[in-house]
CSV table of C-alpha atoms in Angstrom, one decimal:
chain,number,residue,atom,x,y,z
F,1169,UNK,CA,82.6,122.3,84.0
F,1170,UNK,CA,85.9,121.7,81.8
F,1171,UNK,CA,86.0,123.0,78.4
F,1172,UNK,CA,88.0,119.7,77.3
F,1173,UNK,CA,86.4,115.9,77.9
F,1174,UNK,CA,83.1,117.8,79.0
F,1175,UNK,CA,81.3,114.6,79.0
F,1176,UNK,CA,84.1,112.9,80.8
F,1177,UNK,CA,83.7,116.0,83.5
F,1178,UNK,CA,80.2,115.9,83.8
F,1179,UNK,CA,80.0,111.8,84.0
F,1180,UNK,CA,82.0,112.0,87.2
F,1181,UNK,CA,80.4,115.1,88.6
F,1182,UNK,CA,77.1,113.7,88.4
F,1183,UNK,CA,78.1,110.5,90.0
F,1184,UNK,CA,80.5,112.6,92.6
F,1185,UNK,CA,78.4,111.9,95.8
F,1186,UNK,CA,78.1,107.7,95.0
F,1187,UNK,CA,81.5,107.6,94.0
F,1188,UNK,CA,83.0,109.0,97.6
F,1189,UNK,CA,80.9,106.8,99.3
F,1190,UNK,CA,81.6,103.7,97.6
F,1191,UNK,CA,85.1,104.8,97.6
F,1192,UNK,CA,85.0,105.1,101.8
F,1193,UNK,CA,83.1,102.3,101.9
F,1194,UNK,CA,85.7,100.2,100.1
F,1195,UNK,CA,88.3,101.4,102.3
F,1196,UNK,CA,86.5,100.6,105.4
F,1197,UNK,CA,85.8,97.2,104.3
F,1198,UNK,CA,89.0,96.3,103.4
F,1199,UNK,CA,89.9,97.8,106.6
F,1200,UNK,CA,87.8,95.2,108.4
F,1201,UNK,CA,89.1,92.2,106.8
F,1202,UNK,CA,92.6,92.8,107.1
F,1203,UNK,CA,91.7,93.4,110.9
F,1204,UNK,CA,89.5,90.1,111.0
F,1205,UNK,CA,92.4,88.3,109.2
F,1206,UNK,CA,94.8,89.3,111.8
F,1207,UNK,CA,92.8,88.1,114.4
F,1208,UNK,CA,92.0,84.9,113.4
F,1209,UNK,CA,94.4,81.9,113.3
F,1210,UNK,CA,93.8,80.7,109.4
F,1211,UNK,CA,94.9,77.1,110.4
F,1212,UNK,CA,92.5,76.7,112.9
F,1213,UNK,CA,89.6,77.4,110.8
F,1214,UNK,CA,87.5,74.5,110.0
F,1215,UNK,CA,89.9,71.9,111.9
F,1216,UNK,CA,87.1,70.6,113.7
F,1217,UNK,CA,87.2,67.2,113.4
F,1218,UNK,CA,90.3,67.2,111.2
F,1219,UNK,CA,88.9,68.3,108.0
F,1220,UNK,CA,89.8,70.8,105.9
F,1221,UNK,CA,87.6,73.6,104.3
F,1222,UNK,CA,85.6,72.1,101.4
F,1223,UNK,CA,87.1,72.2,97.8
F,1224,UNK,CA,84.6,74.5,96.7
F,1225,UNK,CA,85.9,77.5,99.3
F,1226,UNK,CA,87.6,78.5,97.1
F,1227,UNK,CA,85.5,80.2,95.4
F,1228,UNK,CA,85.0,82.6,98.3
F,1229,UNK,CA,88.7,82.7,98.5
F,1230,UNK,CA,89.2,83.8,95.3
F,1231,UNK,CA,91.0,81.2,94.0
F,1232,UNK,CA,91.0,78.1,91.3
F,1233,UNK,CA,94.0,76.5,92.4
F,1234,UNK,CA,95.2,75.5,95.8
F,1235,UNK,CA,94.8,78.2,98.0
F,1236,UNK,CA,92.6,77.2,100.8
F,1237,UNK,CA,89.8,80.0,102.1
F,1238,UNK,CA,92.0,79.1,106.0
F,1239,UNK,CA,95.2,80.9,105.2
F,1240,UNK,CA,96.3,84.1,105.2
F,1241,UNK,CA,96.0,84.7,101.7
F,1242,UNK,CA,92.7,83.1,101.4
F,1243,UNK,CA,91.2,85.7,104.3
F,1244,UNK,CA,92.4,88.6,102.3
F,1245,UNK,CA,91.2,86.9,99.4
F,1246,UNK,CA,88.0,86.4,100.3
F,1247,UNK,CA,87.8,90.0,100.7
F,1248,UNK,CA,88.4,90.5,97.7
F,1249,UNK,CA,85.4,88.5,96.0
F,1250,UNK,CA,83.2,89.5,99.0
F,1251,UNK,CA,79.7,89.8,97.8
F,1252,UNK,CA,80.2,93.5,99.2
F,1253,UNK,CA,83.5,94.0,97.2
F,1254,UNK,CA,81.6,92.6,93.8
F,1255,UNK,CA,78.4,94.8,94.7
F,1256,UNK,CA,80.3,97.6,95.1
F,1257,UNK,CA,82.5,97.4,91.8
F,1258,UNK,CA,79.1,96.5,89.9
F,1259,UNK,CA,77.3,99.4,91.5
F,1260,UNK,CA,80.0,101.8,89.9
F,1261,UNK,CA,80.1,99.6,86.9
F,1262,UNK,CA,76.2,99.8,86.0
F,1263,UNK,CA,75.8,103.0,86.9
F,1264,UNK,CA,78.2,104.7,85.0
F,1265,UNK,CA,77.2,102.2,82.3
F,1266,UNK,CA,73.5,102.9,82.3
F,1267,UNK,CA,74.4,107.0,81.9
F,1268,UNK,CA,77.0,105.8,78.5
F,1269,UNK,CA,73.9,105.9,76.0
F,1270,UNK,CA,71.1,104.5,77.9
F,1271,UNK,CA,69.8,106.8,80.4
F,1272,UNK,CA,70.2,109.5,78.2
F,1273,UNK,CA,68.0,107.7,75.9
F,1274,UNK,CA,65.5,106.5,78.5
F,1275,UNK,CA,65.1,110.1,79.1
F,1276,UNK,CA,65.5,112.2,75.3
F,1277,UNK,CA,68.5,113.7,76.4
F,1278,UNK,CA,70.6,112.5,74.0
F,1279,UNK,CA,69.2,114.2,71.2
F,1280,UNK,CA,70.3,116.9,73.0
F,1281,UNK,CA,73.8,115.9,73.4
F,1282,UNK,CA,73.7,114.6,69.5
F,1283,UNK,CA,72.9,118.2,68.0
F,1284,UNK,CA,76.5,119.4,69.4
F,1285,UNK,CA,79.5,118.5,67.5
F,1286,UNK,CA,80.4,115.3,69.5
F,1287,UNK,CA,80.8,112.3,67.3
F,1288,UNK,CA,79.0,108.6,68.4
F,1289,UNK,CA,82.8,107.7,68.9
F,1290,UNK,CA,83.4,110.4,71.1
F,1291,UNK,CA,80.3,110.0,73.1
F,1292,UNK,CA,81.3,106.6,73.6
F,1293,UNK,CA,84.8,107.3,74.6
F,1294,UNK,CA,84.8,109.7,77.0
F,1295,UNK,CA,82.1,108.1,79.3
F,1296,UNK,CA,84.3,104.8,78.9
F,1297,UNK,CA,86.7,106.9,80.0
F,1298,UNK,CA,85.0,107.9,83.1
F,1299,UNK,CA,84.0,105.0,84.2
F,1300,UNK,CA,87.9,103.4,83.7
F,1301,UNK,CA,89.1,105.9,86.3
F,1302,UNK,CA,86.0,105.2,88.6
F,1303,UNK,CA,87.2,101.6,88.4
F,1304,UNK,CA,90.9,102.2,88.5
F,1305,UNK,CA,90.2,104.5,91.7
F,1306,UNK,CA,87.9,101.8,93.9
F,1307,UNK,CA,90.7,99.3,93.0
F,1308,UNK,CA,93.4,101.8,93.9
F,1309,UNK,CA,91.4,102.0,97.2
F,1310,UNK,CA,90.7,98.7,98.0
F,1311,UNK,CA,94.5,97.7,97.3
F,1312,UNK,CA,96.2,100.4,99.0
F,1313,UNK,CA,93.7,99.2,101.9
F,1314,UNK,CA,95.0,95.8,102.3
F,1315,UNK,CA,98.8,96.8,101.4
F,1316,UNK,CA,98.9,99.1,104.2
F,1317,UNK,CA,96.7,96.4,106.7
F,1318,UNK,CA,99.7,93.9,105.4
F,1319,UNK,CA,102.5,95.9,106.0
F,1320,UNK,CA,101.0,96.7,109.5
F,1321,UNK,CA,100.6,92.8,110.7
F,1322,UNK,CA,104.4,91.0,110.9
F,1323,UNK,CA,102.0,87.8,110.9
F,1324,UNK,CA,100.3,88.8,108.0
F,1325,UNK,CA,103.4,89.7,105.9
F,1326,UNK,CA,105.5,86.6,105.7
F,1327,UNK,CA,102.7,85.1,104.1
F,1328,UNK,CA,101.7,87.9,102.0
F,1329,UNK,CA,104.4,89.9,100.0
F,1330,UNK,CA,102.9,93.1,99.0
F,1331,UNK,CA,104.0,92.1,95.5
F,1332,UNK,CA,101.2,90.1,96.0
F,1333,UNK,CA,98.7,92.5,97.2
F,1334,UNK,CA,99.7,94.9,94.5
F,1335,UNK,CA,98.9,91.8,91.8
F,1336,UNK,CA,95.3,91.1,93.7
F,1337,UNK,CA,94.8,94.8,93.1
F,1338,UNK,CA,95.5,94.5,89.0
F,1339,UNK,CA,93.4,91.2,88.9
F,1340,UNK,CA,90.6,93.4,90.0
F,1341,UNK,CA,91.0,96.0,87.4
F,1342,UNK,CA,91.0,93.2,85.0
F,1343,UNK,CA,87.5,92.3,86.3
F,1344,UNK,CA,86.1,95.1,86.3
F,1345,UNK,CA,87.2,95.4,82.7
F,1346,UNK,CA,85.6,92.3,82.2
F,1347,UNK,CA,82.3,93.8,83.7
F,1348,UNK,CA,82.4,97.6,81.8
F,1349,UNK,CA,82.5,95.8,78.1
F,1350,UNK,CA,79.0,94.1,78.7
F,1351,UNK,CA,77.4,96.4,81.0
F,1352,UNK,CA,78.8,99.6,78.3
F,1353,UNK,CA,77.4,96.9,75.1
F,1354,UNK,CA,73.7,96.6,76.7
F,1355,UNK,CA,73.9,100.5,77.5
F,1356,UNK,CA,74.7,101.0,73.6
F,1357,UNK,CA,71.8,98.8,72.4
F,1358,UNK,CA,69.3,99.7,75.0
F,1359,UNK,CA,66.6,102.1,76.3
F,1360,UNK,CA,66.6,101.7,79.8
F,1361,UNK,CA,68.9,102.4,82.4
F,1362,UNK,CA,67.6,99.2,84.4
F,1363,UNK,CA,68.5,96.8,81.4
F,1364,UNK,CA,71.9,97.7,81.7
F,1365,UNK,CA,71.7,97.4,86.1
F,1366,UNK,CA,70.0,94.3,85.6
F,1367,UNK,CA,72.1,93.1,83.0
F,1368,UNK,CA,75.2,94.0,84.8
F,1369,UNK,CA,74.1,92.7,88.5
F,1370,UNK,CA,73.1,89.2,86.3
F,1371,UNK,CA,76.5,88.5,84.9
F,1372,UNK,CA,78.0,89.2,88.3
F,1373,UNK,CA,76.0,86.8,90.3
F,1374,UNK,CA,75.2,84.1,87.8
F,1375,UNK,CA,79.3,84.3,87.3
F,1376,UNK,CA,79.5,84.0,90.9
F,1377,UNK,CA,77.6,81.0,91.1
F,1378,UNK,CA,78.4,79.0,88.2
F,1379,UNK,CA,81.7,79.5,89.5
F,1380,UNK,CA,80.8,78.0,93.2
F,1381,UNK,CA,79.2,74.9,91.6
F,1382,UNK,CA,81.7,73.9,89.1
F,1383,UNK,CA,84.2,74.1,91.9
F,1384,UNK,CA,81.8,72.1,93.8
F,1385,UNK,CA,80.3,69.7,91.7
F,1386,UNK,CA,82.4,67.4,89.6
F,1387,UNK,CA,80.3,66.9,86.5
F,1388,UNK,CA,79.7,70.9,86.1
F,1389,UNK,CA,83.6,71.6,86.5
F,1390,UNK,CA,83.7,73.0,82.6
F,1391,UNK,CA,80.9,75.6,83.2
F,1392,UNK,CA,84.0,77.8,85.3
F,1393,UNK,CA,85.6,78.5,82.0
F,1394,UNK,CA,82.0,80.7,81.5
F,1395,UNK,CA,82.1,82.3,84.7
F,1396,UNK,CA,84.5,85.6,85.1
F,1397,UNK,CA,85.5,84.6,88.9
F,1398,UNK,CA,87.2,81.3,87.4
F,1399,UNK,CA,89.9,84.3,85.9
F,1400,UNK,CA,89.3,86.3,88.3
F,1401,UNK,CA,91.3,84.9,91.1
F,1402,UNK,CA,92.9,86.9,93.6
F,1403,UNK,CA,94.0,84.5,96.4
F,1404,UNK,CA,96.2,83.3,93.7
F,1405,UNK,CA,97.8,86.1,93.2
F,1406,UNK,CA,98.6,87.2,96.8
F,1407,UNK,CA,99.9,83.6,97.7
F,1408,UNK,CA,101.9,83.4,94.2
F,1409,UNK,CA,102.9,87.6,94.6
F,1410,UNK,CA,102.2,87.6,90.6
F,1411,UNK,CA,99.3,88.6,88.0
F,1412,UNK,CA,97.8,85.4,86.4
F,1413,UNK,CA,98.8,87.6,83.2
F,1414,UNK,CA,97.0,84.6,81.3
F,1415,UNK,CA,94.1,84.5,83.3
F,1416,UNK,CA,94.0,88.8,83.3
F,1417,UNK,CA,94.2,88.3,79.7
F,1418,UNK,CA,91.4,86.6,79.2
F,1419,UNK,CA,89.3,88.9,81.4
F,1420,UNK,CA,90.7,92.2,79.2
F,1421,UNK,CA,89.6,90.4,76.5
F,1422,UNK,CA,86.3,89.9,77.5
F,1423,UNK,CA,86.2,93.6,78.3
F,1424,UNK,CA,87.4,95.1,75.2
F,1425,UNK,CA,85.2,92.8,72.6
F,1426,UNK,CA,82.7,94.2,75.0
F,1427,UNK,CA,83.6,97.6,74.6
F,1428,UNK,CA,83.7,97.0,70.3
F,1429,UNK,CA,80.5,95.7,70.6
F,1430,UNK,CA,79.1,98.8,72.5
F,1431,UNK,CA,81.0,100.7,69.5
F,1432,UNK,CA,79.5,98.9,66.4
F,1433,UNK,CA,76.1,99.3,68.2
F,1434,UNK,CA,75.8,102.5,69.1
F,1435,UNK,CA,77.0,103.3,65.4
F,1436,UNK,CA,74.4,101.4,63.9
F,1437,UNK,CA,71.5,102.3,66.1
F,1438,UNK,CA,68.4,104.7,66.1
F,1439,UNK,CA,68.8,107.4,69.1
F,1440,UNK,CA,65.3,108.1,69.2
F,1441,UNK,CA,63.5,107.5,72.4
């Protein structure tokens, strides 16, 4: 184990065996969607009986503009919001989350931890850290993935810079930002790892789905400013070959209050299991 960051170390060596295969898994996936994306004809999707794809596609598309789930940048979108992709980020996420302050609680290990010189603070920061590069490195994956796929397929490229692959990839870090500031807040005011799981697989599918039915019912159109996937969008950013920098904004934001939060609690409460 290394002398410096131990609990950095030993976050991602306890997790090493998960980690690889989410990590393959990623890559595989992405694999298969560029694939399926060059094999389909995007404008022949849903063109039976001359209608488009509904409104609400988008959602699966990853988009909140006009970037229709039949395109090019749609398909590779929609791999990108895949309830595969999202289960896979908020594996990672509520995982690493749960072992923070949680697990270690759950199981009296962190009085443990608490005798040794290492401050709340540091506690806190180096298993945030950990679970930053976790993210950073199944979004490195899944981006690298696609880019490659894209720079394969002629068809593919002209309507997807990679600009615009490399921008879908930062969107993604921005939600899974979004993600670690909850998931890290419940893991420094609980007891249980499976608050923070539960908590963590909640805000990613009820985000999913208020998202889906503001975009598909009128009257609930104002709920998507709630939902994370109404920021997270990236069809948008492969069509446009730019990061929604207001919209990744927001979804840092959301991240780092989380992370404060996680901070003021875990300062304030009683480690005792």
């Amino acid at each position: 184990m290394r002398s410096r960051w131990p609990l950095f170390w030993l976050a991602l060596y306890r997790r090493r065996r998960m980690l690889v295969a989410l990590m393959l898994g990623m890559i595989a996936f992405e694999a298969l969607i560029v694939v399926v994306a060059g094999a389909l004809a995007p404008g022949e999707l849903f063109s039976a009986g001359g209608k488009g794809p509904p409104s609400a596609y988008r959602a699966f598309s990853g988009s909140s503009g006009d970037v229709s789930i039949a395109s090019y940048p749609g398909l590779l979108g929609a791999g990108l919001t895949h309830p595969f992709w999202i289960a896979m980020q908020l594996t990672a996420i509520g995982s690493l989350a749960a072992a923070a302050v949680a697990a270690d609680v759950e199981s009296g290990t962190v009085e443990l931890v608490m005798v040794r010189p290492v401050s709340r603070t540091r506690l806190l920061a180096e298993r945030t850290a950990a679970l930053l590069v976790v993210v950073l490195a199944l979004n490195a994956a899944a981006t690298f993935t696609v880019a490659l796929g894209v720079a394969l397929s002629p068809d593919i490229h002209r309507a997807v810079p990679l600009r615009g692959v490399l921008a879908a990839g930062v969107m993604g870090l921005g939600f899974a930002l979004c993600m670690i500031g909850p998931a890290l807040a419940v893991s420094a005011g609980g007891r249980r790892r499976t608050q923070v799981i539960g908590a963590t697989i909640a805000i990613g599918a009820v985000g999913f789905a208020v998202n889906f039915l503001a975009l598909a019912w009128a009257p609930a159109a104002p709920l998507r400013f709630l939902s994370p996937f109404h920021y997270y969008a990236p069809g948008d950013a492969l069509a446009d070959g730019a990061v929604l920098w207001p919209q990744f904004g927001a979804l840092v934001a959301t991240g780092m209050l989380g992370v404060l939060l996680a901070h003021v609690l875990l300062r304030r409460r009683d480690l005792a299991p």
